[in-house]
């Protein structure tokens, strides 16, 4: 079947199409209704069906002859350790962790926050929650205690599972003190904190709520899989939104399993027994879907990599891993390729490894520039596929399809919509844009299985954030266009979200921290294009005091963003300006600021209160662009 046939079939009869895909899943009980709406009028997939995601990811494979196959390769250049876990070992360890969590009172529907580095115990804890029907919420290690506290207050977890420390290249990051701080900051108090001791760095004094991970296991019995409804939540993943508060994206069990299983075969061209590697972090959606769930649901082997594309120890690491584990498909962010290219422009490291196992290199998470894609293609000699999706979708929305039909790779394009996504480019009025006309990327409802059914305990927030802008559509927040052949191009976010080194961040959230500085009268944080990280945040501040030491102010603001949001926010540049461009009604013109900083064509809005500001701001920003990341 061609891509076009597959795609059309999925839109003509969504329920029939996905019912067929659902046959690949070993349900405990089939669905009463494939597609329905809930009490809030939101679409739900596979109502009435019962399953357990951990069962599908582990037990099912052990029961069906894959017990001895490697489920997970752990490769940690930062600790110089490696380990392979078979499906049987994974199932047994996960069943034990689930038993430990159960003993601590975790049961179906309870939330568990996981704040851990890239270690097997983190993946196993996710699966252990799924085994119990509990809802995990993984928080990325680069986020500060304040961010963790926000998530604790929203998810109200029964407990937190953490590790004593993570490692950033050669720097030990003590996680436990950050959890203790978050416990102090949060209004809601989880009952216990379970700590996996990595025996790295100093031991932190124990708190009353502490439980040692190994001790929890020593007292635990193994437990089986709790049946849950397809529509029950599997996890909550918080992601940056356009307000200061992150959004709790909910993923259900059934639609998720069906969609990920489909994606592995049709998009990535992966079959049971293949080795698949997503070089991301379990704190992001790529980690959830393509380090943990999709490879395991498929019966493939996944790689858990605790390191960086460079400096652990050098730009050869990615290629060593591909050669060592015979990776068939690899997925990373363009930033990682740019970082490698900078260190090894001629690809000398690449030539030292046998990469014959590699069939496709996938990229996503941020816009990929044509030069980076071209370099990777030339060096690797395999199709390099840029594909587009979001935390909200949980799996690709626009891609190329080695598992169905590999289409032409048009540099700059993320190819075509995935089955189930009636993806349209809409103009301001919500009408279909003409070919090559830039507009808003939206998906006609219903979204396919696997996409967020709602926000955590906030259906109104879900409607407000995603469904109101274009009635009948999900609005992605991205801009883009389609060419005459339907190849789609993503031009970037049209809201206040930026993508720094593949990490999604909210400028509004940063502005809240900057504005809280006593010497700041008003501010704007914008994303500025960067050759390595794609985008870098820059703060423009108007001070409330006349005499100010600029260096001190800048240092204090940078430190505040790091301590409130986390190192990952990477705000390094603060510029003092006399005033900010505004509309006559007083709204800051951030789009204009972005255009100035990115040296794009300037369209001065008719609503501007004083056009002279454009030159004034340009004169301040432009001389500073070179040192934006210092
Ligand atoms: N825990 C604690 N701190 C973390 C962290 C984590 N899990 N991840 C990142 N940080 C810290 C970094 O150490 C760095 O701190 P610093 O300012 O003290 O140096 C800061 O957050 C910014 O990190 P990053 O933007 O990643 O920059 P970097 O210079 O450390 O690394 C790259 C640059 C290109 C190597 C790195 O960004 C990278 O590997 N990018 C690919 C990203 C990716 O795969 N994203 C997944 C989305 S699909
Ligand atoms: P996240 O939710 O962290 O996965 O970030 C999703 C956002 O990253 C999208 O809304 C896009 O703005 C951006 N993004 C992801 N993949 C791509 C891509 N291939 N091309 C351009 N932007 C992308």
XYZ file of C-alpha atoms and ligand atoms in Angstrom:
701
model
C 0.000 0.000 0.000
C 1.278 3.488 -0.824
C 1.545 6.289 1.725
C -1.306 8.128 0.018
C -3.649 5.140 0.222
C -2.790 4.525 3.870
C -3.258 8.194 4.748
C -6.579 8.571 2.950
C -7.945 5.413 4.524
C -7.076 6.717 7.985
C -9.049 9.925 7.392
C -12.037 8.381 5.612
C -12.735 5.938 8.403
C -10.703 6.784 11.518
C -12.534 4.301 13.759
C -12.150 1.458 11.242
C -8.511 2.269 10.590
C -7.537 2.364 14.264
C -9.677 -0.638 15.173
C -7.572 -2.567 12.694
C -4.322 -1.262 14.191
C -5.613 -2.100 17.653
C -5.669 -5.769 16.715
C -1.891 -5.730 17.136
C -2.388 -5.226 20.864
C -3.023 -8.088 23.254
C -5.943 -6.479 25.113
C -7.327 -7.999 28.318
C -10.724 -6.899 27.061
C -11.681 -5.329 23.700
C -13.176 -1.865 23.331
C -16.914 -1.207 23.521
C -16.479 1.840 21.317
C -13.413 2.616 19.214
C -14.058 6.370 19.082
C -16.346 8.211 21.464
C -16.640 11.484 23.334
C -16.505 11.925 27.098
C -18.560 14.055 29.487
C -16.547 17.138 28.459
C -17.186 16.537 24.775
C -13.569 15.454 24.232
C -12.648 12.543 21.966
C -11.576 9.236 23.544
C -10.175 6.112 21.912
C -10.977 2.482 22.772
C -13.514 3.148 25.518
C -14.161 0.076 27.640
C -11.027 -1.785 26.526
C -8.742 -3.083 29.270
C -5.001 -3.472 29.135
C -1.799 -2.768 31.038
C 1.040 -0.923 29.313
C 3.740 -2.667 31.366
C 2.240 -6.022 30.433
C 2.383 -5.091 26.741
C 5.940 -3.750 27.069
C 7.468 -6.597 29.076
C 5.395 -9.606 30.179
C 3.832 -10.091 26.774
C 7.262 -10.487 25.168
C 8.505 -12.875 27.872
C 5.371 -14.982 27.361
C 5.894 -14.927 23.604
C 9.476 -16.059 23.296
C 11.487 -12.862 23.721
C 12.489 -13.394 27.361
C 16.191 -13.696 26.551
C 16.338 -10.881 24.018
C 17.899 -7.638 25.194
C 15.200 -5.144 26.091
C 17.497 -2.334 27.199
C 21.159 -1.496 26.708
C 22.397 0.974 29.290
C 25.486 2.851 28.127
C 26.923 5.483 30.438
C 30.200 7.062 29.360
C 29.920 9.440 32.319
C 30.231 6.553 34.787
C 32.088 4.291 32.380
C 29.519 1.562 32.808
C 27.413 -0.575 30.506
C 24.743 -3.140 31.164
C 22.248 -5.104 29.091
C 18.877 -6.213 30.484
C 16.870 -8.968 28.845
C 13.086 -8.732 28.666
C 12.891 -11.336 31.445
C 15.288 -9.420 33.694
C 13.441 -6.189 33.054
C 10.095 -7.766 33.851
C 11.403 -9.279 37.076
C 13.064 -6.084 38.264
C 10.059 -3.970 37.340
C 7.707 -6.398 39.110
C 9.857 -6.019 42.233
C 9.944 -2.225 42.073
C 6.183 -2.243 41.578
C 5.931 -4.457 44.664
C 8.034 -1.946 46.609
C 5.908 0.987 45.499
C 2.761 -0.944 46.347
C 4.074 -1.591 49.849
C 4.532 2.145 50.206
C 0.869 2.579 49.413
C 0.914 3.315 45.684
C -2.093 1.935 43.878
C -4.066 2.436 40.690
C -4.602 6.091 39.822
C -2.047 7.427 42.341
C 0.581 9.772 40.948
C 4.328 9.214 41.348
C 6.864 11.884 40.395
C 10.115 10.534 38.966
C 13.054 12.951 39.125
C 15.985 10.839 38.046
C 18.970 10.829 35.726
C 19.279 8.512 32.736
C 19.693 5.257 34.626
C 17.856 1.942 34.163
C 16.113 2.364 37.535
C 14.367 5.429 36.131
C 12.957 3.491 33.160
C 12.025 0.592 35.416
C 10.237 2.915 37.843
C 8.183 4.326 34.978
C 7.215 0.809 33.968
C 6.570 -0.171 37.602
C 4.059 2.668 37.889
C 2.406 1.486 34.677
C 2.303 -2.038 36.133
C 0.334 -0.790 39.131
C -1.934 1.401 37.041
C -0.340 4.387 38.822
C 0.333 7.581 36.876
C 3.954 8.647 36.569
C 5.142 12.149 35.981
C 8.801 12.350 35.032
C 10.467 15.709 35.654
C 13.572 16.521 33.618
C 16.716 16.722 35.782
C 17.713 20.105 34.351
C 14.726 21.754 36.067
C 15.218 23.546 39.383
C 13.378 22.826 42.682
C 10.852 25.586 42.023
C 9.760 23.872 38.778
C 9.625 20.531 40.539
C 7.470 22.086 43.263
C 5.000 23.438 40.673
C 4.625 19.911 39.310
C 4.228 18.433 42.810
C 1.424 20.868 43.560
C -0.379 20.084 40.321
C 0.060 16.292 40.201
C -0.212 15.733 43.982
C 1.938 12.601 43.929
C 1.814 9.985 46.650
C 5.580 9.820 46.492
C 8.654 10.986 44.616
C 11.306 8.624 43.303
C 14.722 10.175 42.808
C 18.415 9.309 42.755
C 21.172 10.729 44.865
C 22.785 12.403 41.851
C 23.100 12.819 38.118
C 26.198 13.588 36.082
C 26.545 16.356 33.535
C 29.683 15.434 31.585
C 32.128 15.526 34.537
C 30.022 17.439 37.056
C 27.991 15.698 39.724
C 24.478 17.156 40.013
C 23.080 16.387 43.473
C 19.408 15.595 42.885
C 18.415 14.840 46.454
C 18.969 18.375 47.857
C 16.863 19.693 44.972
C 14.056 17.328 45.907
C 14.333 18.400 49.547
C 14.088 22.030 48.477
C 11.070 21.266 46.277
C 9.419 19.464 49.200
C 9.868 22.667 51.207
C 8.494 24.881 48.440
C 5.480 22.767 47.503
C 2.202 23.317 49.291
C 1.277 19.671 48.749
C 3.452 17.202 50.669
C 4.080 13.757 49.144
C 4.314 11.040 51.799
C 7.729 9.628 50.911
C 10.841 10.221 48.831
C 12.477 7.050 47.520
C 16.183 7.540 46.776
C 18.311 5.401 44.523
C 21.859 5.731 45.896
C 24.398 6.065 43.100
C 27.351 6.256 45.460
C 28.609 9.380 43.724
C 29.418 12.553 45.628
C 28.600 13.402 49.214
C 25.791 11.698 51.105
C 22.982 14.071 51.967
C 21.490 13.937 55.487
C 18.381 11.786 55.556
C 14.945 13.280 56.066
C 12.008 11.644 57.809
C 10.309 11.060 54.493
C 13.309 9.254 52.910
C 13.221 5.602 51.869
C 16.222 3.889 50.323
C 15.435 2.360 46.915
C 17.395 -0.860 47.582
C 15.841 -1.261 50.984
C 12.411 -0.803 49.428
C 13.262 -3.660 47.059
C 14.654 -5.919 49.779
C 11.285 -5.853 51.519
C 9.197 -6.117 48.349
C 7.360 -8.954 46.678
C 6.934 -9.095 42.935
C 3.520 -8.024 41.721
C 1.544 -8.640 38.546
C -0.060 -6.179 36.155
C -3.180 -4.296 37.255
C -5.733 -4.108 34.443
C -6.620 -0.530 33.535
C -8.993 0.999 31.033
C -7.545 2.121 27.720
C -8.756 5.587 28.666
C -7.073 5.593 32.103
C -4.019 7.863 32.361
C -0.576 6.310 31.976
C 1.404 9.452 32.625
C 1.402 13.217 32.976
C 4.227 15.100 31.308
C 4.494 18.793 32.055
C 5.535 20.987 29.178
C 6.060 24.697 28.694
C 2.989 26.582 27.687
C 2.278 30.173 26.842
C 1.516 31.075 30.446
C 3.915 31.023 33.374
C 2.544 27.631 34.448
C 3.526 24.414 32.655
C 0.782 22.295 31.118
C 0.146 18.770 32.385
C -0.166 16.747 29.190
C -2.021 13.489 29.881
C -1.365 10.278 27.986
C -3.795 7.383 28.202
C -2.896 3.689 28.090
C -4.721 2.175 25.137
C -4.458 4.771 22.381
C -0.825 5.321 23.319
C 0.070 1.653 22.891
C -1.745 1.408 19.562
C -0.220 4.601 18.163
C 3.346 3.884 19.251
C 3.221 0.337 17.943
C 1.974 1.680 14.604
C 4.637 4.391 14.479
C 7.538 2.012 15.050
C 6.625 -0.093 12.084
C 5.274 2.451 9.605
C 7.333 5.530 10.374
C 10.620 4.199 11.711
C 10.631 0.867 9.884
C 11.369 -1.069 13.094
C 10.407 -4.700 13.628
C 10.557 -6.872 16.752
C 14.198 -7.770 17.476
C 15.655 -4.604 15.888
C 17.734 -2.128 17.877
C 16.403 1.413 18.130
C 18.075 4.358 19.799
C 16.610 7.728 20.715
C 19.377 9.919 22.146
C 17.118 12.064 24.263
C 16.226 12.185 27.945
C 13.388 10.416 29.720
C 12.344 13.843 31.012
C 11.114 14.777 27.518
C 8.398 13.261 25.393
C 10.941 11.730 23.012
C 12.324 9.825 25.970
C 8.892 8.642 27.093
C 7.782 7.494 23.670
C 10.968 6.389 21.958
C 13.429 5.422 24.675
C 10.902 3.640 26.859
C 7.506 2.731 25.505
C 7.569 2.352 21.724
C 10.663 0.118 21.412
C 9.466 -2.106 24.257
C 5.876 -2.299 23.017
C 7.364 -3.440 19.711
C 9.667 -6.102 21.157
C 12.725 -4.199 19.927
C 15.838 -3.367 21.957
C 16.272 0.195 23.180
C 19.414 2.097 24.201
C 19.510 4.226 27.337
C 22.426 6.610 26.903
C 23.709 8.643 29.839
C 25.985 11.108 28.094
C 26.190 13.902 25.554
C 26.935 13.943 21.830
C 30.272 15.599 22.584
C 32.606 15.681 25.570
C 31.658 12.199 26.831
C 34.438 11.730 25.905
C 34.311 13.242 22.391
C 32.305 13.543 19.186
C 32.710 9.828 18.387
C 30.336 8.525 21.073
C 27.188 8.398 18.939
C 28.967 6.388 16.267
C 30.516 4.012 18.803
C 27.067 3.257 20.192
C 25.529 2.665 16.776
C 28.367 0.265 15.889
C 28.479 -1.477 19.262
C 24.758 -2.245 19.586
C 24.040 -2.489 15.854
C 21.487 0.281 15.985
C 19.140 0.181 13.005
C 17.391 3.511 13.516
C 18.623 6.457 15.495
C 16.716 9.537 16.614
C 18.251 12.740 17.953
C 17.850 16.518 17.910
C 19.523 18.641 15.209
C 21.467 20.431 17.972
C 23.294 17.198 18.733
C 24.339 16.845 15.075
C 25.420 20.496 14.973
C 27.514 19.974 18.113
C 29.191 16.909 16.573
C 29.749 18.646 13.260
C 31.448 21.545 14.992
C 33.932 19.181 16.654
C 34.382 16.818 13.730
C 33.566 18.735 10.524
C 35.156 16.181 8.211
C 33.471 13.243 9.930
C 36.805 11.621 10.804
C 35.300 9.842 13.806
C 32.449 8.525 11.684
C 34.881 6.782 9.370
C 36.375 4.843 12.279
C 33.172 2.868 12.934
C 31.212 0.210 11.114
C 27.825 1.889 10.792
C 26.410 -0.665 8.372
C 23.552 -1.502 10.766
C 22.180 2.049 10.524
C 19.350 2.394 8.034
C 17.735 5.711 8.954
C 18.652 8.745 10.996
C 15.643 10.649 12.351
C 15.738 14.210 13.651
C 13.158 16.223 15.592
C 12.601 18.481 18.553
C 13.448 21.753 16.809
C 13.817 23.155 13.330
C 16.571 21.477 11.356
C 18.604 23.720 9.087
C 19.309 22.386 5.607
C 23.088 22.467 6.107
C 22.942 20.200 9.154
C 20.653 17.741 7.405
C 22.888 17.710 4.350
C 26.017 17.160 6.420
C 24.474 14.225 8.271
C 23.251 12.673 5.020
C 26.659 12.967 3.422
C 28.532 11.619 6.424
C 26.182 8.774 7.299
C 25.128 7.755 3.815
C 21.568 6.946 4.922
C 18.296 8.867 4.621
C 18.170 11.595 7.274
C 14.541 12.227 8.106
C 13.388 15.402 9.769
C 10.006 14.823 11.365
C 7.754 17.002 13.446
C 5.723 16.458 16.569
C 5.152 17.695 20.099
C 4.745 16.643 23.702
C 1.014 16.980 23.148
C 0.855 14.514 20.249
C 3.225 11.988 21.850
C 4.204 10.624 18.461
C 4.985 12.034 15.017
C 2.482 14.219 13.198
C 4.548 14.909 10.078
C 7.162 12.473 8.837
C 8.558 10.333 6.073
C 7.667 6.659 6.095
C 10.377 4.057 5.560
C 7.914 1.442 6.854
C 5.375 2.220 4.112
C 7.054 4.179 1.364
C 10.152 6.309 1.641
C 9.303 9.544 -0.122
C 11.703 12.085 -1.506
C 13.602 13.862 1.274
C 13.067 17.555 0.527
C 15.527 19.543 2.642
C 13.704 21.923 4.955
C 10.469 19.931 4.763
C 9.124 17.533 7.376
C 7.416 15.663 4.512
C 3.749 14.700 4.966
C 1.111 14.096 7.637
C 1.103 10.807 9.466
C -1.990 8.583 9.207
C -4.768 9.878 11.428
C -3.650 13.519 11.339
C -5.849 15.654 9.092
C -3.228 18.366 9.159
C -4.102 21.715 7.640
C -2.424 25.073 7.281
C -4.983 27.699 8.258
C -4.951 31.428 7.716
C -5.902 34.038 10.320
C -9.611 33.488 9.535
C -9.335 29.729 9.994
C -9.608 28.950 6.284
C -7.240 26.643 4.400
C -4.152 28.567 3.294
C -3.090 28.425 -0.353
C -0.034 26.338 -1.333
C 3.186 28.049 -0.160
C 1.169 30.497 1.951
C 2.406 30.543 5.522
C -0.231 29.958 8.159
C -1.032 28.131 11.390
C -0.458 24.383 11.671
C -3.654 22.764 12.913
C -5.165 19.289 12.952
C -8.832 18.679 12.265
C -10.455 16.788 15.134
C -10.465 14.031 16.172
C -6.778 13.672 16.869
C -5.637 10.082 16.377
C -4.955 7.705 19.293
C -1.897 8.499 21.397
C -2.432 12.260 21.390
C -3.340 14.030 24.601
C -7.013 13.519 25.455
C -6.852 16.501 27.845
C -4.697 18.327 30.392
C -4.385 16.865 33.872
C -7.636 17.647 35.665
C -8.108 20.657 33.444
C -10.397 19.979 30.458
C -11.297 23.661 30.234
C -7.614 24.598 30.066
C -7.194 22.020 27.315
C -10.029 23.502 25.282
C -8.836 27.004 25.922
C -5.202 26.331 24.985
C -5.666 24.137 21.954
C -9.246 24.010 20.652
C -10.595 27.556 20.875
C -8.368 29.343 18.354
C -9.755 27.372 15.383
C -13.071 25.642 16.223
C -13.053 21.990 15.152
C -9.240 21.905 15.101
C -6.349 21.289 17.455
C -3.947 24.224 17.143
C -0.299 23.235 17.463
C 1.227 26.656 18.178
C 3.507 26.281 15.153
C 3.494 28.122 11.859
C 4.193 26.520 8.506
C 3.175 26.004 4.900
C 2.591 23.260 2.359
C 3.971 23.271 -1.156
C 1.980 22.259 -4.250
C 2.767 18.573 -3.644
C 1.643 18.737 -0.029
C 5.154 18.618 1.455
C 4.970 20.537 4.711
C 7.445 23.037 6.117
C 7.468 24.186 9.740
C 8.577 27.771 10.188
C 8.559 27.911 13.998
C 6.387 28.713 16.978
C 3.956 31.578 16.654
C 3.673 31.944 20.428
C 6.009 32.538 23.356
C 7.616 29.113 23.356
C 11.234 28.736 22.309
C 13.372 25.716 21.615
C 16.852 25.843 23.123
C 19.074 22.889 22.183
C 15.920 20.859 21.569
C 14.575 21.803 25.009
C 11.149 23.444 25.012
C 10.971 26.530 27.219
C 8.492 29.308 27.874
C 9.698 32.901 27.567
C 6.705 33.981 29.661
C 7.983 31.871 32.517
C 11.428 33.453 32.178
C 9.869 36.916 32.050
C 8.140 36.256 35.365
C 11.508 35.530 36.987
C 13.250 38.515 35.352
C 10.407 40.882 36.273
C 10.657 39.808 39.911
C 14.095 41.441 40.196
C 13.639 44.621 42.268
C 15.542 46.786 39.761
C 13.468 45.678 36.770
C 10.533 47.867 35.783
C 9.547 45.796 32.757
C 11.072 43.210 30.491
C 10.708 40.969 27.477
C 12.430 37.630 26.898
C 12.773 36.539 23.293
C 14.373 33.660 21.418
C 17.320 34.609 19.234
C 18.624 32.304 16.499
C 21.810 30.470 17.387
C 24.099 28.386 15.196
C 24.465 25.588 17.746
C 21.394 25.525 19.954
C 18.838 26.686 17.383
C 17.580 29.396 19.703
C 18.920 31.140 22.799
C 16.899 33.308 25.183
C 17.759 36.971 25.553
C 16.253 39.333 28.138
C 15.619 42.997 27.419
C 15.037 44.951 30.597
C 13.970 48.449 31.474
C 15.310 49.294 34.917
C 13.353 51.049 37.634
C 16.423 52.779 39.086
C 18.721 55.363 37.518
C 22.119 54.263 38.793
C 22.695 50.571 38.276
C 25.718 48.358 37.875
C 24.856 46.583 34.659
C 27.199 43.658 35.342
C 25.663 42.981 38.760
C 22.139 43.239 37.390
C 22.913 40.839 34.569
C 24.607 38.330 36.887
C 21.687 38.446 39.322
C 19.075 37.950 36.610
C 20.974 35.076 35.013
C 21.372 33.439 38.442
C 17.680 33.937 39.258
C 16.524 32.225 36.052
C 18.936 29.372 36.683
C 17.786 28.911 40.258
C 14.038 29.310 39.568
C 13.705 27.436 36.268
C 16.948 25.494 35.987
C 20.278 25.353 34.178
C 18.474 24.172 31.082
C 16.863 27.604 30.611
C 20.328 28.817 29.545
C 19.590 32.545 29.750
C 22.993 34.163 29.433
C 22.313 37.555 27.866
C 20.584 40.505 29.533
C 20.421 43.871 27.761
C 19.287 47.092 29.398
C 17.098 49.229 27.147
C 15.533 52.650 27.726
C 12.074 51.438 26.708
C 10.384 48.550 24.912
C 8.349 48.773 21.696
C 4.656 48.829 22.524
C 1.281 49.250 20.949
C -0.666 52.367 21.770
C -2.636 50.300 24.280
C 0.623 49.334 26.043
C 1.182 45.767 24.808
C 4.859 44.839 24.301
C 5.542 44.005 20.636
C 7.514 40.791 21.132
C 7.130 39.693 17.520
C 8.812 42.899 16.416
C 11.609 42.341 18.938
C 12.122 38.806 17.621
C 12.300 40.082 14.051
C 14.871 42.722 15.020
C 17.018 40.238 16.954
C 16.882 37.669 14.173
C 17.610 40.274 11.515
C 14.450 39.410 9.634
C 12.397 41.709 7.488
C 10.840 44.299 9.812
C 7.143 44.981 9.452
C 6.312 47.853 11.765
C 2.779 47.304 13.086
C 0.375 50.174 12.542
C -0.527 49.995 16.234
C 2.999 50.913 17.415
C 3.074 53.924 19.719
C 6.388 55.300 18.441
C 8.104 53.934 15.299
C 11.414 55.566 16.309
C 11.874 52.815 18.898
C 12.690 50.304 16.154
C 16.020 51.925 15.354
C 16.712 52.584 19.016
C 16.299 48.898 19.937
C 18.129 47.680 16.830
C 21.145 49.765 17.820
C 21.254 48.041 21.201
C 20.545 44.456 20.120
C 22.588 44.075 16.942
C 26.062 44.802 18.374
C 25.351 42.182 21.078
C 24.254 39.315 18.886
C 27.694 37.734 18.580
C 28.106 37.212 22.319
C 24.611 35.942 22.939
C 25.724 32.594 24.354
C 28.580 33.863 26.536
N 20.413 17.665 34.620
C 21.031 18.765 35.103
N 21.493 19.757 34.329
C 21.305 19.642 33.011
C 20.657 18.544 32.427
C 20.208 17.520 33.299
N 19.576 16.444 32.852
N 20.636 18.716 31.084
C 21.250 19.873 30.827
N 21.660 20.435 31.986
C 22.410 21.667 32.140
C 23.732 21.598 31.407
O 24.735 20.996 32.183
C 24.045 23.054 31.139
O 24.545 23.610 32.330
P 25.668 24.751 32.295
O 24.965 25.986 31.825
O 26.097 24.830 33.719
O 26.751 24.277 31.381
C 22.664 23.662 30.923
O 21.728 22.740 31.524
C 22.305 23.864 29.484
O 22.320 22.579 28.866
P 22.356 22.379 27.279
O 21.497 23.428 26.650
O 22.037 20.983 26.969
O 23.840 22.785 26.861
P 25.210 22.015 26.979
O 26.232 23.024 26.617
O 25.349 21.309 28.282
O 25.159 20.889 25.840
C 24.591 20.006 23.678
C 25.050 21.240 24.470
C 24.353 20.405 22.250
C 25.646 18.939 23.756
C 23.276 19.493 24.307
O 22.377 20.562 24.377
C 22.613 18.360 23.586
O 23.008 17.228 23.674
N 21.502 18.672 22.902
C 20.649 17.702 22.302
C 19.381 17.804 23.080
C 18.424 16.683 22.927
O 18.734 15.582 22.581
N 17.177 17.024 23.246
C 16.115 16.086 23.269
C 14.941 16.588 22.547
S 14.539 15.458 21.294
P 8.304 19.375 22.423
O 6.907 19.427 22.910
O 9.313 19.642 23.484
O 8.587 18.116 21.655
O 8.466 20.574 21.400
C 7.584 20.659 20.326
C 7.932 21.827 19.481
O 9.251 21.677 18.967
C 7.049 21.947 18.268
O 5.842 22.617 18.557
C 7.932 22.713 17.306
O 7.891 24.085 17.563
C 9.307 22.189 17.641
N 9.677 21.089 16.729
C 9.702 19.774 17.004
N 10.136 19.084 15.937
C 10.391 19.980 14.966
C 10.858 19.894 13.610
N 11.176 18.731 13.080
N 10.954 21.037 12.902
C 10.635 22.237 13.445
N 10.212 22.376 14.712
C 10.090 21.269 15.472
